[in-house]
CSV table of C-alpha atoms in Angstrom, one decimal:
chain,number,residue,atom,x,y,z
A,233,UNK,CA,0.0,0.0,0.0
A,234,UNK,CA,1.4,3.5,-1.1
A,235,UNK,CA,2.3,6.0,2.0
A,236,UNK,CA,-0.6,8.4,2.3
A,237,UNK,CA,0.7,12.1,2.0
A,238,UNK,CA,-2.2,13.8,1.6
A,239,UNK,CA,-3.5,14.9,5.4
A,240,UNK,CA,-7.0,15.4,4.4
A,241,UNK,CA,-7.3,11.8,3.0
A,242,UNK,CA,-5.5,10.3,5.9
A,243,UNK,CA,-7.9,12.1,8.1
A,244,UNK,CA,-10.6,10.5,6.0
A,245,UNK,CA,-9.4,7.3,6.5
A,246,UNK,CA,-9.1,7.7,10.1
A,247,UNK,CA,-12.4,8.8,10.8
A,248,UNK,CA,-13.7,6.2,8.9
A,249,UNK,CA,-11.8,3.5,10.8
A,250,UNK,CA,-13.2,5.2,13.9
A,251,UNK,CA,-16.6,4.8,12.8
A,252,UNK,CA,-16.9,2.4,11.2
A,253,UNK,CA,-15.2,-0.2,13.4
A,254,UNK,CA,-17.7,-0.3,16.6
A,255,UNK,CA,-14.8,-1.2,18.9
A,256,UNK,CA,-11.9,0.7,20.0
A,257,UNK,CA,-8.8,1.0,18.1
A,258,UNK,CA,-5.0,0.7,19.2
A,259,UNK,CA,-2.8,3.4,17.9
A,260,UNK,CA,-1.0,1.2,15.6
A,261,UNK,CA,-4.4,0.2,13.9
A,262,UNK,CA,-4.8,3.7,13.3
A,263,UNK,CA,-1.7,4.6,11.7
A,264,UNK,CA,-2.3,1.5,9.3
A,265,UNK,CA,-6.3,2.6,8.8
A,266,UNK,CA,-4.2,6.5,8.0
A,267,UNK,CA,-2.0,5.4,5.8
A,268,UNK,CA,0.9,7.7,6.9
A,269,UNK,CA,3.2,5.4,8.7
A,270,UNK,CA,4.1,8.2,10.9
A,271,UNK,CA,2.8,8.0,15.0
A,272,UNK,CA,3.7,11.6,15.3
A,273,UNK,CA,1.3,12.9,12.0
A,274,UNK,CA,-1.5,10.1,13.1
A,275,UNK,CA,-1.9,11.4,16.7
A,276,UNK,CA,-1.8,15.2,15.3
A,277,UNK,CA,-4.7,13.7,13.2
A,278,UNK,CA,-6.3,12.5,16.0
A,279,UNK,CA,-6.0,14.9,18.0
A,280,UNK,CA,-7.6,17.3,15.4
A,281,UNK,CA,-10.7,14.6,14.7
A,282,UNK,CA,-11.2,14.8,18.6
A,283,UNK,CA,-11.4,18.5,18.5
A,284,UNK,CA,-13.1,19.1,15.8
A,285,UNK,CA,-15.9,16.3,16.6
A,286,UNK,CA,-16.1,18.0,20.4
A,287,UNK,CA,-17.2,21.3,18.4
A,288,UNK,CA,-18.9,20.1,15.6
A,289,UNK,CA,-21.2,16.5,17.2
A,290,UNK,CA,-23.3,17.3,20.0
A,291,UNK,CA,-23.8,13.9,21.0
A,292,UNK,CA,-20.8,11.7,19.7
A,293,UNK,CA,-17.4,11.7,20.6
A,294,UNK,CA,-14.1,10.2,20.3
A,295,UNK,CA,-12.0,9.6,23.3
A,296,UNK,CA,-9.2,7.7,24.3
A,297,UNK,CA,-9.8,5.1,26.7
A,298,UNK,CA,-7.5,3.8,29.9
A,299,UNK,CA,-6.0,1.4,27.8
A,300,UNK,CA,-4.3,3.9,25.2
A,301,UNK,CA,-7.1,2.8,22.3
A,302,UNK,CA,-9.1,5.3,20.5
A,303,UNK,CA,-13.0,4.6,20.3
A,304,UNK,CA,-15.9,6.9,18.2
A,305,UNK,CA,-19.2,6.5,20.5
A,306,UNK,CA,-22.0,8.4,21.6
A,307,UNK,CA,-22.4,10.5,24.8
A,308,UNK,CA,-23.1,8.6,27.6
A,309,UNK,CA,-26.2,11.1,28.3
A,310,UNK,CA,-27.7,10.1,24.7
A,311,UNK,CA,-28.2,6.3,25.8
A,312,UNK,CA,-31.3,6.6,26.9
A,313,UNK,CA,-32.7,8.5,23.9
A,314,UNK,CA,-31.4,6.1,20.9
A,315,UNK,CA,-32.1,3.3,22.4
A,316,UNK,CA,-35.2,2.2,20.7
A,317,UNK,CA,-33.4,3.5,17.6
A,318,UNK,CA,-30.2,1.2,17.3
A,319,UNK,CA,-29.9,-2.1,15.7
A,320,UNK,CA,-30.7,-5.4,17.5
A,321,UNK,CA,-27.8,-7.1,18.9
A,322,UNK,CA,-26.3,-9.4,16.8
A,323,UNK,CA,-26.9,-12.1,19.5
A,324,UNK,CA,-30.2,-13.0,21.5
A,325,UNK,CA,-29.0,-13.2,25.1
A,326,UNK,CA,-29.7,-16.7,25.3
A,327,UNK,CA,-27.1,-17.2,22.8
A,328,UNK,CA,-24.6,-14.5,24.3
A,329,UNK,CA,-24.9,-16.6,27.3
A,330,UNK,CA,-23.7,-19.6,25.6
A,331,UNK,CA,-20.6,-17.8,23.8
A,332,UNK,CA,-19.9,-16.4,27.7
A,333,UNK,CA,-19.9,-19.9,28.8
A,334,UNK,CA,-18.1,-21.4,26.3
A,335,UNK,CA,-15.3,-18.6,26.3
A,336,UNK,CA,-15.0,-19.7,30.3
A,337,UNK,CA,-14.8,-23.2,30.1
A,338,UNK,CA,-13.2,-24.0,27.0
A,339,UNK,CA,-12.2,-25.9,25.6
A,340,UNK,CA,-16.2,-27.8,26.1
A,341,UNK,CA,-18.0,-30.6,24.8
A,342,UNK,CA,-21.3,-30.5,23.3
A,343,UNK,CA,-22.4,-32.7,25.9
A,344,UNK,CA,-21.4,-30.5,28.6
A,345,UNK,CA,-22.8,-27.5,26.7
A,346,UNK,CA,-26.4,-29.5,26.9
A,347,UNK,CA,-26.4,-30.5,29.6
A,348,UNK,CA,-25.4,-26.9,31.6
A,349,UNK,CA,-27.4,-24.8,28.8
A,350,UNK,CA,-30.4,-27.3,27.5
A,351,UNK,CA,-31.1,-28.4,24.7
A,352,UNK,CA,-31.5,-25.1,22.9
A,353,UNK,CA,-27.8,-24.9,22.3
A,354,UNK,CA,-27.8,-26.6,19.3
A,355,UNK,CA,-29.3,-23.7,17.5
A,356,UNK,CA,-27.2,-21.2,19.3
A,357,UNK,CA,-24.0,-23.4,18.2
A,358,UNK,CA,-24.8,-23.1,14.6
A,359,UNK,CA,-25.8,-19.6,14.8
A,360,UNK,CA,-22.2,-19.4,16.7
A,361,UNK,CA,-20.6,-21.2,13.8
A,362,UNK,CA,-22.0,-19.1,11.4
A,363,UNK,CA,-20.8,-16.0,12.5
A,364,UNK,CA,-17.4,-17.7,13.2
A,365,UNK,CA,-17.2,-16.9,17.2
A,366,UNK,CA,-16.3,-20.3,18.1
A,367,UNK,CA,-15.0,-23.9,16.2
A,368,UNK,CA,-15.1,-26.9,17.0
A,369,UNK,CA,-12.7,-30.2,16.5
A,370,UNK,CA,-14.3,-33.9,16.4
A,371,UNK,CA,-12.7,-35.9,19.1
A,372,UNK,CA,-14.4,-39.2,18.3
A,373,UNK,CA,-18.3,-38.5,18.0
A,374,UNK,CA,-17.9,-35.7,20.4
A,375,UNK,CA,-17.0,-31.8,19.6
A,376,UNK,CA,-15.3,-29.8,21.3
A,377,UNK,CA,-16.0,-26.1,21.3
A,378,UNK,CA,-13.7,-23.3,21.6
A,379,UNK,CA,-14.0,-19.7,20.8
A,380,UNK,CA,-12.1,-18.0,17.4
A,381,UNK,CA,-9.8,-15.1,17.1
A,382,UNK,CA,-12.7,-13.4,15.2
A,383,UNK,CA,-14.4,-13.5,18.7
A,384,UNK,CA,-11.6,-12.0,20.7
A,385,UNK,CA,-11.3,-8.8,18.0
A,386,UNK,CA,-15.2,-8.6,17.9
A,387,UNK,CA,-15.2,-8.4,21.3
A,388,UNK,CA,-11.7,-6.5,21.7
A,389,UNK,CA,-10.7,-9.1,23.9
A,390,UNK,CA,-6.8,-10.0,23.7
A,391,UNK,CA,-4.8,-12.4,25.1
A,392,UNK,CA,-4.7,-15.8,25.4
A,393,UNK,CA,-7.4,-18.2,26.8
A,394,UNK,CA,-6.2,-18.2,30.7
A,395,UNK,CA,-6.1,-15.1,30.6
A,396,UNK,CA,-9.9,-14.6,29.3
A,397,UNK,CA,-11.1,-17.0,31.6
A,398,UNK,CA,-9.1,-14.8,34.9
A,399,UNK,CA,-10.9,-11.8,33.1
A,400,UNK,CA,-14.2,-13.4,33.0
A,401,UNK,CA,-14.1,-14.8,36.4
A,402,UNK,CA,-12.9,-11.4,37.9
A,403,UNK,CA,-16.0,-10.1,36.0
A,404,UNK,CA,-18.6,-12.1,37.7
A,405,UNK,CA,-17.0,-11.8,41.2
A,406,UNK,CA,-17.2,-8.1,40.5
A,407,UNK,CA,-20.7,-8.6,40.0
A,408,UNK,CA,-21.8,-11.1,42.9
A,409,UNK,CA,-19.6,-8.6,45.3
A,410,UNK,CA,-22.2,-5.5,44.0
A,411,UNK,CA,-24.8,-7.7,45.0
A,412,UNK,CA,-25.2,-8.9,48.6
A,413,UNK,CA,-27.3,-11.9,47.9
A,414,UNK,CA,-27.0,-14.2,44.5
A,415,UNK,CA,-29.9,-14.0,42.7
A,416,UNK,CA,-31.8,-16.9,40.4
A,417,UNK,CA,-30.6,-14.6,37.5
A,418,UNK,CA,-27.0,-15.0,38.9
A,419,UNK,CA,-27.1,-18.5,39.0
A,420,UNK,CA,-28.4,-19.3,36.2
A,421,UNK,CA,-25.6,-17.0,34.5
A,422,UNK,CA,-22.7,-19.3,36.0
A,423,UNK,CA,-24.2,-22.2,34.9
């Protein structure tokens, strides 16, 4: 790819990456998104979206979040109001509650899947499969599920899968400690 000198078209490209990838960003994402090769000229850049979206949007804005990465969202105060106007979740939570479970204890058999998440995992597998979150390997007549790297970048998760399962674990503990007694909800979420 040819070194981008124009700033205006890097700038482009930039805000573009910003919106159109629905995650946050690391630096080095967004020099390659600018084109520029140059840190120095990419944060300018950035720092010039960021300004210019601070005067110009009312309710987005682009920050940069504890972990260095750069993210394009909407206000925290507008949540409430567009919330009947964005787009469905890709995933029904019954599903998203498979994917959690099969993130924190993979790798997992089908047969463990069915008989912790009923019999309705079947359809949330394929749907799974489909949008390539998790694989699986054939060990005998059994599969075994684990979750993809398209999963870990969908859900800017990074690292390997210890270290998901410690995140995920620290997660819920998080969440029983703000609660002072576990509810059927909660249970049924760990299992």
């Amino acid at each position: 790819m040819a070194k981008i000198e124009n700033l205006d078209e890097a700038t482009a490209r930039i805000e573009a990456a910003l919106y159109s990838a629905g995650r946050p960003l690391k630096i080095e994402d967004i020099i390659r998104a600018s084109g520029t090769e140059s840190r120095t000229k990419t944060l300018d850049l950035l720092n010039s979206i960021m300004k210019k979206t601070k005067s110009v949007f009312k309710a987005l804005e682009v920050v940069i979040l504890p972990d260095g990465s750069y993210v394009m969202q909407l206000k925290p105060e507008y949540s409430a109001t567009v919330k009947r106007y964005a787009s469905k979740p890709i995933l029904p939570n019954a599903t998203l509650k498979t994917l959690s479970y099969i993130a924190y204890m993979q790798p997992i058999s089908s047969k463990q899947l069915v008989e912790t998440r009923g019999s309705g995992v079947y359809a949330h597998l394929k749907e799974l499969r489909q949008l390539d979150f998790i694989n699986h390997q054939n060990v005998g007549r059994m599969k075994i599920y684990t979750t993809t790297e398209k999963f870990q970048k969908y859900f800017g998760i990074q690292g390997d899968v210890e270290d998901l399962k410690q995140r995920l674990f620290s997660k819920v503990r998080k969440t029983a400690s703000m609660r002072q007694t576990p509810t059927p909800q909660m249970v049924s979420e760990l299992n």
